[in-house]
XYZ file of C-alpha atoms in Angstrom:
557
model
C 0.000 0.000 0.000
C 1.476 3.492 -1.229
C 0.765 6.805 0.533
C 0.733 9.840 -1.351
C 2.458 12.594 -0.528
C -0.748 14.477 0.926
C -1.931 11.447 3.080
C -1.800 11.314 7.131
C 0.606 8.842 8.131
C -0.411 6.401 9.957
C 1.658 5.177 13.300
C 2.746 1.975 11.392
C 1.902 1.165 8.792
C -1.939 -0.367 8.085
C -1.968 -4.003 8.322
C -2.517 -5.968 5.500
C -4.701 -9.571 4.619
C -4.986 -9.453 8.494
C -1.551 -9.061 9.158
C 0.341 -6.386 11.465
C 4.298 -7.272 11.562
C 4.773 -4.513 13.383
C 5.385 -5.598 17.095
C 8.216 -7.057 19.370
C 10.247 -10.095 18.407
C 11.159 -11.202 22.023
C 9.456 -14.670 22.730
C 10.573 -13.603 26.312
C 8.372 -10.577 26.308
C 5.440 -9.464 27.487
C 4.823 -7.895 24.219
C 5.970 -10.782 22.057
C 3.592 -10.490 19.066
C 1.695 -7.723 20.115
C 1.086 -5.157 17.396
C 2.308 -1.701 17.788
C -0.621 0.953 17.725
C -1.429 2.232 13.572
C -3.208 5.450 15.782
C -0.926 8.526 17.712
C -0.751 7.703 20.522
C 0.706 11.104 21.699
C 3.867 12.599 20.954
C 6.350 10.529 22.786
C 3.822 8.209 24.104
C 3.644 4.708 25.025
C 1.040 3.819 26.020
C 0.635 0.568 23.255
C 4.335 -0.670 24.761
C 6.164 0.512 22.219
C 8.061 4.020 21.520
C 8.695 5.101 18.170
C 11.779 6.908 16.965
C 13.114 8.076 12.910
C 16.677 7.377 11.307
C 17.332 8.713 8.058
C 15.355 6.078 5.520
C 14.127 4.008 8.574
C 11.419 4.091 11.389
C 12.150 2.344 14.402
C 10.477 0.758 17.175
C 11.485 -0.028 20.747
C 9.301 -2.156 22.795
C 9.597 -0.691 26.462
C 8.891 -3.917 27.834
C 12.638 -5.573 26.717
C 13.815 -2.843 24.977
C 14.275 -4.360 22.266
C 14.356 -1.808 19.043
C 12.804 -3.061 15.955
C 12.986 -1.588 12.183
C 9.274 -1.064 10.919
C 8.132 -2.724 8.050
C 5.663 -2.340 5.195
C 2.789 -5.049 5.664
C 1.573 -4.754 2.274
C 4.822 -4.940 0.712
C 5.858 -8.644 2.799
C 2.154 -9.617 1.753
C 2.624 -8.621 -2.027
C 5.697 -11.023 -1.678
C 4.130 -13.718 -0.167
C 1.550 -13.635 -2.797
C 4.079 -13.461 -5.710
C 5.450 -16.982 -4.408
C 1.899 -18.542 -3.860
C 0.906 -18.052 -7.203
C 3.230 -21.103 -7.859
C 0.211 -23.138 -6.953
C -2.408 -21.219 -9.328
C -4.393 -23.653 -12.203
C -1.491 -24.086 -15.358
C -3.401 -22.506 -18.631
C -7.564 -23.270 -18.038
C -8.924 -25.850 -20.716
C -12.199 -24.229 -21.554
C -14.685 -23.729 -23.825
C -13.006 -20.897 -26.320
C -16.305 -19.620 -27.759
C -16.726 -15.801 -26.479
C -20.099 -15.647 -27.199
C -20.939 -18.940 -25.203
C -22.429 -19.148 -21.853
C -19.878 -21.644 -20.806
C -17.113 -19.684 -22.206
C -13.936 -19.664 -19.182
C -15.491 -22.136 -17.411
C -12.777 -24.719 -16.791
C -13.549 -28.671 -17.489
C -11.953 -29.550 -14.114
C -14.470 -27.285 -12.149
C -17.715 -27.756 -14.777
C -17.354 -31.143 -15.468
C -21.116 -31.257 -16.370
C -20.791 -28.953 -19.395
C -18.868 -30.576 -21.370
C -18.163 -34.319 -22.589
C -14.862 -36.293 -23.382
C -14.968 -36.325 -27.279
C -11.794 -38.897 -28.300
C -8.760 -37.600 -29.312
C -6.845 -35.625 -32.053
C -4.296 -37.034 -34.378
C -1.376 -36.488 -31.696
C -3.361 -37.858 -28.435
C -4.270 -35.137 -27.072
C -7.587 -35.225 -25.415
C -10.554 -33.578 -26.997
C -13.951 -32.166 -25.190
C -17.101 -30.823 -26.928
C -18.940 -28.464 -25.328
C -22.658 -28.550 -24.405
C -23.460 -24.980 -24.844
C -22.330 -24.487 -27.918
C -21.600 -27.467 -29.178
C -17.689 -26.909 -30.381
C -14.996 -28.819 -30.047
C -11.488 -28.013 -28.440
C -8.634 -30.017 -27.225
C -5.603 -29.772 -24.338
C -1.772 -31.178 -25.117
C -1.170 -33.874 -23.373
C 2.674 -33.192 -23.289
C 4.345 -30.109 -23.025
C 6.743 -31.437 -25.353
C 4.765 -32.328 -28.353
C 4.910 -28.990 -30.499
C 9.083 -28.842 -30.399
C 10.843 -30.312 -33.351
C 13.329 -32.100 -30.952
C 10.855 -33.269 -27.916
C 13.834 -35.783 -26.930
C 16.753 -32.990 -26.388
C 14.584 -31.519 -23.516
C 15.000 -34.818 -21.259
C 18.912 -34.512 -22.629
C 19.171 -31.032 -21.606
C 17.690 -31.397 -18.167
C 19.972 -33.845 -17.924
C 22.591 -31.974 -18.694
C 21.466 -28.933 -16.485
C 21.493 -31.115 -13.221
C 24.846 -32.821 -13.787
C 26.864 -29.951 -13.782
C 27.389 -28.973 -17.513
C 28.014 -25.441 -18.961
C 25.651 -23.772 -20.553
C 27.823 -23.361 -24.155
C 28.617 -27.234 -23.499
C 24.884 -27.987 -22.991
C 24.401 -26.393 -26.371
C 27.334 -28.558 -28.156
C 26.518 -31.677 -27.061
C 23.082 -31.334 -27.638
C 23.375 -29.521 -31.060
C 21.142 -26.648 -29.868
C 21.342 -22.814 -30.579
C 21.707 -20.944 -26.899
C 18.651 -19.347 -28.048
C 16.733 -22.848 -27.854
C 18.443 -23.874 -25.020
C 17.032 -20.864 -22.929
C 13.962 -21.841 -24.445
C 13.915 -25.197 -23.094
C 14.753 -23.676 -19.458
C 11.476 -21.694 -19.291
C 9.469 -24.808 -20.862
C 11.054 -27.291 -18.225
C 10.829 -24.088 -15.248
C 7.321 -24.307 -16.233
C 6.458 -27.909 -16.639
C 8.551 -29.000 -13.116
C 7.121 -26.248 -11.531
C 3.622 -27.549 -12.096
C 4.476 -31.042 -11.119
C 6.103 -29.458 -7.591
C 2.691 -27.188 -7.140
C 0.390 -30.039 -8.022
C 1.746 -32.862 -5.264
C 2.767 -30.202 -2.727
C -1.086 -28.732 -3.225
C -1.877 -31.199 -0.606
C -0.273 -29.367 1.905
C -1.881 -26.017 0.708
C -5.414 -28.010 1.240
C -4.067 -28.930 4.889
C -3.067 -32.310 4.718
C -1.985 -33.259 8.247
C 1.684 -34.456 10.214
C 2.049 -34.931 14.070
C 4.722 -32.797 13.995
C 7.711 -31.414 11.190
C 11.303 -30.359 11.866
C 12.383 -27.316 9.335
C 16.088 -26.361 8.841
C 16.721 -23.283 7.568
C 19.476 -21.250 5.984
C 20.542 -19.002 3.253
C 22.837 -18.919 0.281
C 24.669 -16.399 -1.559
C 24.328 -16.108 -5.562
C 26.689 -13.879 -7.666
C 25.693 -13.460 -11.569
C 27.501 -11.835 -14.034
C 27.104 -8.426 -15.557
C 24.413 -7.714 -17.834
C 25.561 -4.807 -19.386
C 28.934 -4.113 -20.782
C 28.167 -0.383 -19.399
C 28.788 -1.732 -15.827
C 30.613 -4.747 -15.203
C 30.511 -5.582 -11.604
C 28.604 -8.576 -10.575
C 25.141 -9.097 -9.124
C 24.893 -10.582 -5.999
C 21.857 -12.052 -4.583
C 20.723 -14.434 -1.740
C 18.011 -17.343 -1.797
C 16.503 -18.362 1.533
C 15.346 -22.522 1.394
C 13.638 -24.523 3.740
C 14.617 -28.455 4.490
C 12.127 -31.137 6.461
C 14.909 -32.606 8.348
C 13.781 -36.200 8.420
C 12.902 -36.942 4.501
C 15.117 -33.899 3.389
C 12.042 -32.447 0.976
C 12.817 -29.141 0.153
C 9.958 -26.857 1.323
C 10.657 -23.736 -0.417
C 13.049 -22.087 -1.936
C 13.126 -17.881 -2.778
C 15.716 -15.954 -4.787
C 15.256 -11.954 -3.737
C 14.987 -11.399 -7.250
C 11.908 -10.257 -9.094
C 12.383 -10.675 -12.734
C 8.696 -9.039 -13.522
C 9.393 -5.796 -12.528
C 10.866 -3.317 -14.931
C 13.180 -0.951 -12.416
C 12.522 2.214 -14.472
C 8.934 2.060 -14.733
C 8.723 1.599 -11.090
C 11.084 4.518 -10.111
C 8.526 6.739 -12.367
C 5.251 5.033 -10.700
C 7.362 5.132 -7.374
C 7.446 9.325 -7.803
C 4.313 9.670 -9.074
C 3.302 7.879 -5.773
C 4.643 10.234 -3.648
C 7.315 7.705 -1.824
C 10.085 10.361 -3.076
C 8.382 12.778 -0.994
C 8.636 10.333 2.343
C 11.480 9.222 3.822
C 10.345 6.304 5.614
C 10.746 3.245 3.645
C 7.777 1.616 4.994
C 5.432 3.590 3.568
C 6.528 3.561 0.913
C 4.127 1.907 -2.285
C 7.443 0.210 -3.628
C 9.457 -0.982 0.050
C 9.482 -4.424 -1.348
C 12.441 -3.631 -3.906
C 15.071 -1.897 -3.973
C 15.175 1.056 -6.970
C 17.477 2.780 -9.715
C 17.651 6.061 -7.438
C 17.990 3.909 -3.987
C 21.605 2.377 -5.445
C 22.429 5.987 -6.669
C 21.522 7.381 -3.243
C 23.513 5.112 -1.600
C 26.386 5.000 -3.566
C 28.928 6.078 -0.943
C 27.872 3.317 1.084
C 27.522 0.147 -1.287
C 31.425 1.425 -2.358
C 32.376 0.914 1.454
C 30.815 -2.299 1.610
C 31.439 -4.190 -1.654
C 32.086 -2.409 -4.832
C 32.287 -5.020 -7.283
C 28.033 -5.717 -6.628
C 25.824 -3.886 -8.795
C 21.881 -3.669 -9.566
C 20.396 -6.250 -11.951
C 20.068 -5.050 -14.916
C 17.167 -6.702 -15.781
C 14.274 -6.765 -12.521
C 14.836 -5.982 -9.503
C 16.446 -6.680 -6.599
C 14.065 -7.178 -3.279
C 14.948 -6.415 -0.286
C 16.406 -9.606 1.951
C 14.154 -8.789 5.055
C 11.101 -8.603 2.794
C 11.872 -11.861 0.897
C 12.324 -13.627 4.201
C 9.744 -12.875 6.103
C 7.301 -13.594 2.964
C 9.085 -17.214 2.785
C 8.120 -17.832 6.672
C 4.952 -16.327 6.030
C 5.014 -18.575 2.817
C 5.961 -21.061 4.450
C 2.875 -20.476 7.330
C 0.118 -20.741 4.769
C 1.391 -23.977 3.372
C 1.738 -26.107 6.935
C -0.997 -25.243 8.555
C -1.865 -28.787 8.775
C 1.308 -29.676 10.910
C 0.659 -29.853 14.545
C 3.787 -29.020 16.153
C 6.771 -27.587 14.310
C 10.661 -27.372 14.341
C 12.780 -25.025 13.185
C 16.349 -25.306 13.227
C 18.004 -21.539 12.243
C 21.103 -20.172 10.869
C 22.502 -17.404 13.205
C 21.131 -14.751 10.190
C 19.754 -12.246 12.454
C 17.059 -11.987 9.726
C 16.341 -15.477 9.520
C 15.476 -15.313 13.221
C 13.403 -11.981 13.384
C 11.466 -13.498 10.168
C 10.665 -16.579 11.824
C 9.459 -15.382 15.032
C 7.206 -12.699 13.118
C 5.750 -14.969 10.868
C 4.960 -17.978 13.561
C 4.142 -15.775 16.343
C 0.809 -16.837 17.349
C 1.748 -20.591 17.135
C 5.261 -20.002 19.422
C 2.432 -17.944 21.959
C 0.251 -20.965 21.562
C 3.296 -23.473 22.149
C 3.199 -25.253 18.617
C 6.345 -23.767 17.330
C 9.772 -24.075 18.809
C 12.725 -22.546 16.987
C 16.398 -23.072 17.432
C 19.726 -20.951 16.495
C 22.459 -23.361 15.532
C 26.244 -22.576 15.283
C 29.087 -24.752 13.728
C 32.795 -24.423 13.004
C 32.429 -24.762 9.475
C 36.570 -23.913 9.089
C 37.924 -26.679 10.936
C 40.087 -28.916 8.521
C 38.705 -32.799 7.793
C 41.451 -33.822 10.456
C 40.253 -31.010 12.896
C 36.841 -32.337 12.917
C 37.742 -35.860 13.072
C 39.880 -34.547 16.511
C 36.641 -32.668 17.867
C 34.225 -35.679 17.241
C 36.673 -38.097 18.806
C 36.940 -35.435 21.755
C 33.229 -34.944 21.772
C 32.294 -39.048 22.158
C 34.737 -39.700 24.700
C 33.138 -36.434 27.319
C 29.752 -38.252 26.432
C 31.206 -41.394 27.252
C 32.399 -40.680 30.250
C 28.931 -38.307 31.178
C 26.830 -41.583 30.552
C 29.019 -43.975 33.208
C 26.920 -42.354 35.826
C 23.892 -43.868 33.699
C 24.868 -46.558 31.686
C 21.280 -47.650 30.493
C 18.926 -46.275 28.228
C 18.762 -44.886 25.069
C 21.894 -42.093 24.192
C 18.763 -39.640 22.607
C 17.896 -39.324 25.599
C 20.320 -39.145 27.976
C 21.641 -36.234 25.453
C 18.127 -34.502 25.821
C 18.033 -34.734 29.255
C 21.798 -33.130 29.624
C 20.222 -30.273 27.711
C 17.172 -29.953 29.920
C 19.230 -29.783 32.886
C 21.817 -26.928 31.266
C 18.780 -25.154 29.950
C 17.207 -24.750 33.763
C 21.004 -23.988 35.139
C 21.375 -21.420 32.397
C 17.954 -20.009 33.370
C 18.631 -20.259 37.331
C 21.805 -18.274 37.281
C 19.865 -15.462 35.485
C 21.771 -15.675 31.648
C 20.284 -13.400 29.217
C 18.582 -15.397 26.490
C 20.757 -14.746 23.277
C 23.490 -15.772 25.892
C 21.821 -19.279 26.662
C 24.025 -21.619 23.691
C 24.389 -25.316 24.875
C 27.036 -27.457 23.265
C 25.917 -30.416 21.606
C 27.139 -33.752 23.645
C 26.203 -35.532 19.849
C 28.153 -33.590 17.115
C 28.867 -34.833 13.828
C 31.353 -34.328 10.799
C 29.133 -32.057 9.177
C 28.478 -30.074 12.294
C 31.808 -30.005 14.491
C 31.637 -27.990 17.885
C 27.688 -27.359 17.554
C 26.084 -25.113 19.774
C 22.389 -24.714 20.260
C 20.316 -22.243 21.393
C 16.601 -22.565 22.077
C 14.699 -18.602 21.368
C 11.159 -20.307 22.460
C 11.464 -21.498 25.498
C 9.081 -19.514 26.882
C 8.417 -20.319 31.151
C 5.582 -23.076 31.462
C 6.833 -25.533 28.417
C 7.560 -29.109 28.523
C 11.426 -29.261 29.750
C 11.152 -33.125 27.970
C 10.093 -31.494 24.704
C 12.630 -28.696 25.156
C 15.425 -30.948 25.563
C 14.537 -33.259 22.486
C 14.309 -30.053 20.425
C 17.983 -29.065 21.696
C 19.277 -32.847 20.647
C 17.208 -32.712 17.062
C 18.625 -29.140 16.724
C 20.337 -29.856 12.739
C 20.846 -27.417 9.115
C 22.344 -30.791 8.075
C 19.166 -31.409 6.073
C 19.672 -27.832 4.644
C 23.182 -28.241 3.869
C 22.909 -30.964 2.059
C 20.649 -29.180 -0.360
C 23.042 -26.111 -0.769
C 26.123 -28.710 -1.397
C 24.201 -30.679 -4.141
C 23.160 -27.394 -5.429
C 26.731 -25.774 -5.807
C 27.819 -29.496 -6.956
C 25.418 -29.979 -9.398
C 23.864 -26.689 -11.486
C 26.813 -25.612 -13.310
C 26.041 -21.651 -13.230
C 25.163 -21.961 -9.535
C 29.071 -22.850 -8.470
C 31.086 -21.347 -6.071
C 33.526 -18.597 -7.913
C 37.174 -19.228 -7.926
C 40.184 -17.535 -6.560
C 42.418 -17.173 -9.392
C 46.671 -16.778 -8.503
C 47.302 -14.933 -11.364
C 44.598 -12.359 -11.065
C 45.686 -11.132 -7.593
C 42.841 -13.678 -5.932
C 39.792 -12.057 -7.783
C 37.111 -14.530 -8.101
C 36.673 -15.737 -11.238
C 32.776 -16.126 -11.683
C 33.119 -17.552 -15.374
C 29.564 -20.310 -15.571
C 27.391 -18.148 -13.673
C 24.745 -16.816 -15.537
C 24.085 -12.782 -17.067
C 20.869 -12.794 -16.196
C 19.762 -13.661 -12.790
C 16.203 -14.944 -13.967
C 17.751 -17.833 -15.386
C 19.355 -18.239 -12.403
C 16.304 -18.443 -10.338
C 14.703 -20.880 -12.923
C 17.469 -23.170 -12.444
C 17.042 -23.169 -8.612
C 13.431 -23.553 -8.992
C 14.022 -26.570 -11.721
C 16.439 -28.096 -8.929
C 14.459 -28.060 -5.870
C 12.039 -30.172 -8.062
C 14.889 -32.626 -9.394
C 16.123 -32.935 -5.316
C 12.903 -33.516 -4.368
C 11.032 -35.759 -7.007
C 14.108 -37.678 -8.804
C 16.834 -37.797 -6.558
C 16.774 -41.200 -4.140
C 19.236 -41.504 -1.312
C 20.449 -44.853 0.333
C 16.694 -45.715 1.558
C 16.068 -45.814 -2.491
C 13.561 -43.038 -2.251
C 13.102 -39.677 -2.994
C 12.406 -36.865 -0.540
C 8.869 -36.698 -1.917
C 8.277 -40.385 -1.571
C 9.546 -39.991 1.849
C 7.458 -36.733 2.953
C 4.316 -39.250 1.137
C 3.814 -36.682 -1.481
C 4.367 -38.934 -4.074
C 4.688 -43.116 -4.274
C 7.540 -43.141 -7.054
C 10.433 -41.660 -7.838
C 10.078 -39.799 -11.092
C 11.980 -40.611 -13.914
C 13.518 -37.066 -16.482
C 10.988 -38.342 -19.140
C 7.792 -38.451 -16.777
C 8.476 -35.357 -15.199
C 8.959 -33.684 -18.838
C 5.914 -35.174 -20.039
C 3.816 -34.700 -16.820
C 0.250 -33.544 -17.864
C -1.012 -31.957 -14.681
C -4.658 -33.244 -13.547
């Protein structure tokens, strides 16, 4: 929601779809969730808990219960970009009647099955309907495939695409132009994307678990230039979501949008008035960041990292935005899960989005969320030292009880640190527990619980603490980086005074986010692990795993 330049500001700004964001962040507070007050309360009042205060571009809130300050944010703006994320699960193209002037014209087979009648099939097999108002014919493609003159190079350049392969080697091998080949990454972006939105629908529709355990991190994307005006790189972050038991892949958000032309929204952005307020939260465009917001803060993007430019092509959005919407994302879709887990990077933002998206449910004691810190630069032989290290302390811990399960012992080691923590009055982003249970992946854990509010199970706490894992998470990123060519880590070159060389990423950071998007389907749907099933199969969103050729001829119901 935009506020022209004549409009009373509200406190906050409005909510939005029922949502205020605007309130304290402290699971520990007497104000936890509670929204701050859109009416004046009186200048320097605070009488709604909360005391508001401007800094340059930002508006600030600090809750006078914990004292906590918190940036204000535009609830229209995180709604706009959770909405741009569920549209994944809209209908694909309608099959209708196509006669204008017909009474039954728009009105999809699928939700008027009593208009029309199956009427064979055309030459190619694609099914054919006729009908009842008017009495015409039409038909739907059964494959998405069956139109291209080379339907078998699309399973051979998905293929390709997943098993790291360059893009110019992608087009040699499979005797393509690059032009086709992009052309077969929006037809297989599509066509995977429906087959994702059509199993994982049944979550949307509330389809019920006990309980789920979430790990969640982050991941940094650099694409090159896209204009040989400026060359610097583009650097942009996706936020992903893991179920820690099967490993399914959740979701998965670039903050990219490739639909918005920057210019055109700078001149709507002015004619909007948001020049003429300098509180980003009011502003109509606070979800992305603009042309004259890089110029503006040109001084300080130079001190931070001067090789990153804008996209030159869409826009960028801003990280907190795109992370709260994925939580809030995220929300929507698992609202038939009865008690959740979620295991957090240390990402400041991460944390705040999690807690403000989940707030009623961590009030209501159905969510529990976790920081989780590793020493990810300890050598193989370091790690190998720190496990050893690590078994033999919980070793010698369990001689003083040598039965039972080791789960358990380790959550009740946690349960008893957690109440000594709380007992000798430790601030609660000072309350990390070391893992007795660490692994390779995750040498010299610590783990934090930020919802353990007074009056909660101590047995559930202390399993939380034990389950506490991004391994799930990790292993997506890894396969990822290991696996999508463009997607790769740069690399240091000697001879170039250690400049990263970023040489397969992609120009355009679109393609980039297709690619992501076509991978999170390929992890999730093809991939099987040692159990010889897929993360899907595992979640029971599916009861196969799906071979290249069914997923590029999948004809969505």
């Amino acid at each position: 929601m935009g506020y022209s330049s004549k409009s009373t500001f509200p406190r906050v700004p409005l909510p939005a779809d029922g949502l205020q964001l605007n309130a304290c962040r402290n699971p520990e507070c007497v104000n936890f969730g509670r929204p701050a007050s859109t009416t004046s309360v009186g200048r320097g009042s605070t009488s709604d808990g909360y005391r508001r205060l401007t800094a340059q571009d930002a508006l600030l809130l600090i809750c006078m219960a914990c004292k906590v300050t918190l940036q204000v944010v535009s609830n229209a703006a995180i709604v706009e970009e959770r909405d741009r994320y569920l549209k994944a699960f809209a209908p694909a193209g309608t099959v209708a009647c196509r006669n204008a002037s017909c009474s039954g014209f728009g009105q999809s087979v699928a939700e008027h099955p009593e208009q029309y009648q199956r009427f064979g099939t055309t030459s190619a097999g694609s099914a054919r309907f006729r009908c009842g108002g008017c009495g015409r014919t039409f038909s739907t493609s059964t494959s998405s495939t069956r139109r291209l003159r080379q339907p078998e190079n699309t399973v051979l350049v998905l293929r390709l695409l997943m098993n790291k392969s360059p893009m110019r080697r992608i087009c040699e091998v499979a005797d393509i132009s690059p032009r086709t080949l992009y052309q077969r990454i929006d037809l297989l972006h599509d066509q995977l994307g429906r087959l994702a939105a059509q199993h994982e629908r049944l979550l949307l529709d509330g389809k019920t678990f006990p309980r789920m355990h979430l790990a969640v991190d982050r991941q940094d994307h650099v694409f090159n230039w896209g204009s040989h005006l400026d060359r610097r790189t583009v650097a942009l972050r996706a936020i992903a979501s893991a179920e820690a038991r099967t490993g399914y892949v959740l979701a998965q958000h670039l903050n990219y949008d490739p639909d918005v032309d920057p210019w055109e929204a700078e001149i709507d952005a002015r004619a909007s008035g948001d020049r003429d307020q300098p509180q980003l939260a009011f502003h109509k465009w606070a979800r992305v960041r603009l042309p004259s917001q890089y110029a503006r803060n040109a001084d300080e993007l130079s001190r931070i990292d001067p090789s990153t430019a804008a996209p030159a092509r869409g826009v960028q959005v801003h990280e907190s935005y795109s992370m709260v919407a994925h939580f809030l994302f995220l929300e929507r879709l698992l609202r038939g899960v009865e008690k959740l887990q979620f295991s957090l990077d240390q990402e400041p933002l991460i944390r705040m989005a999690c807690l403000l998206s989940f707030a009623d449910r961590v009030r209501a004691g159905q969510v529990l969320a976790y920081l989780v810190r590793i020493d990810k630069d300890l050598t193989v032989e370091e790690r190998k030292a720190e496990l050893s290290r690590a078994a033999l302390a919980f070793e010698r811990a369990r001689q003083a009880a040598p039965d039972g399960d080791d789960f358990l012992f380790a959550a009740s080691h946690f349960r008893v640190e957690h109440e000594r923590l709380l007992a000798a009055g430790v601030p609660g982003r000072d309350r990390w527990i070391s893992h007795p249970l660490p692994s390779m992946n995750e040498p010299k854990k610590g783990v934090l619980c930020l919802t353990a509010a007074p009056g909660l199970d101590l047995d559930r706490l202390g399993r939380g603490y034990v389950r506490a894992s991004l391994n799930a998470i990790d292993r997506f990123f890894m396969q990822v980086r290991r696996r999508v060519s463009p997607l790769e880590r740069g690399i240091a070159t000697s001879s170039n005074s250690r400049r990263v060389w970023h040489g397969y990423s992609a120009y355009n950071p679109e393609v980039g986010m297709k690619l992501l998007s076509l991978f999170r389907t390929y992890y999730n749907y093809h991939l099987a692990g040692q159990d010889k099933k897929t993360p899907a199969q595992r979640l029971g969103l599916s009861d196969r795993a799906w071979t290249l050729e069914h997923m590029v001829n999948f004809a969505p119901r």
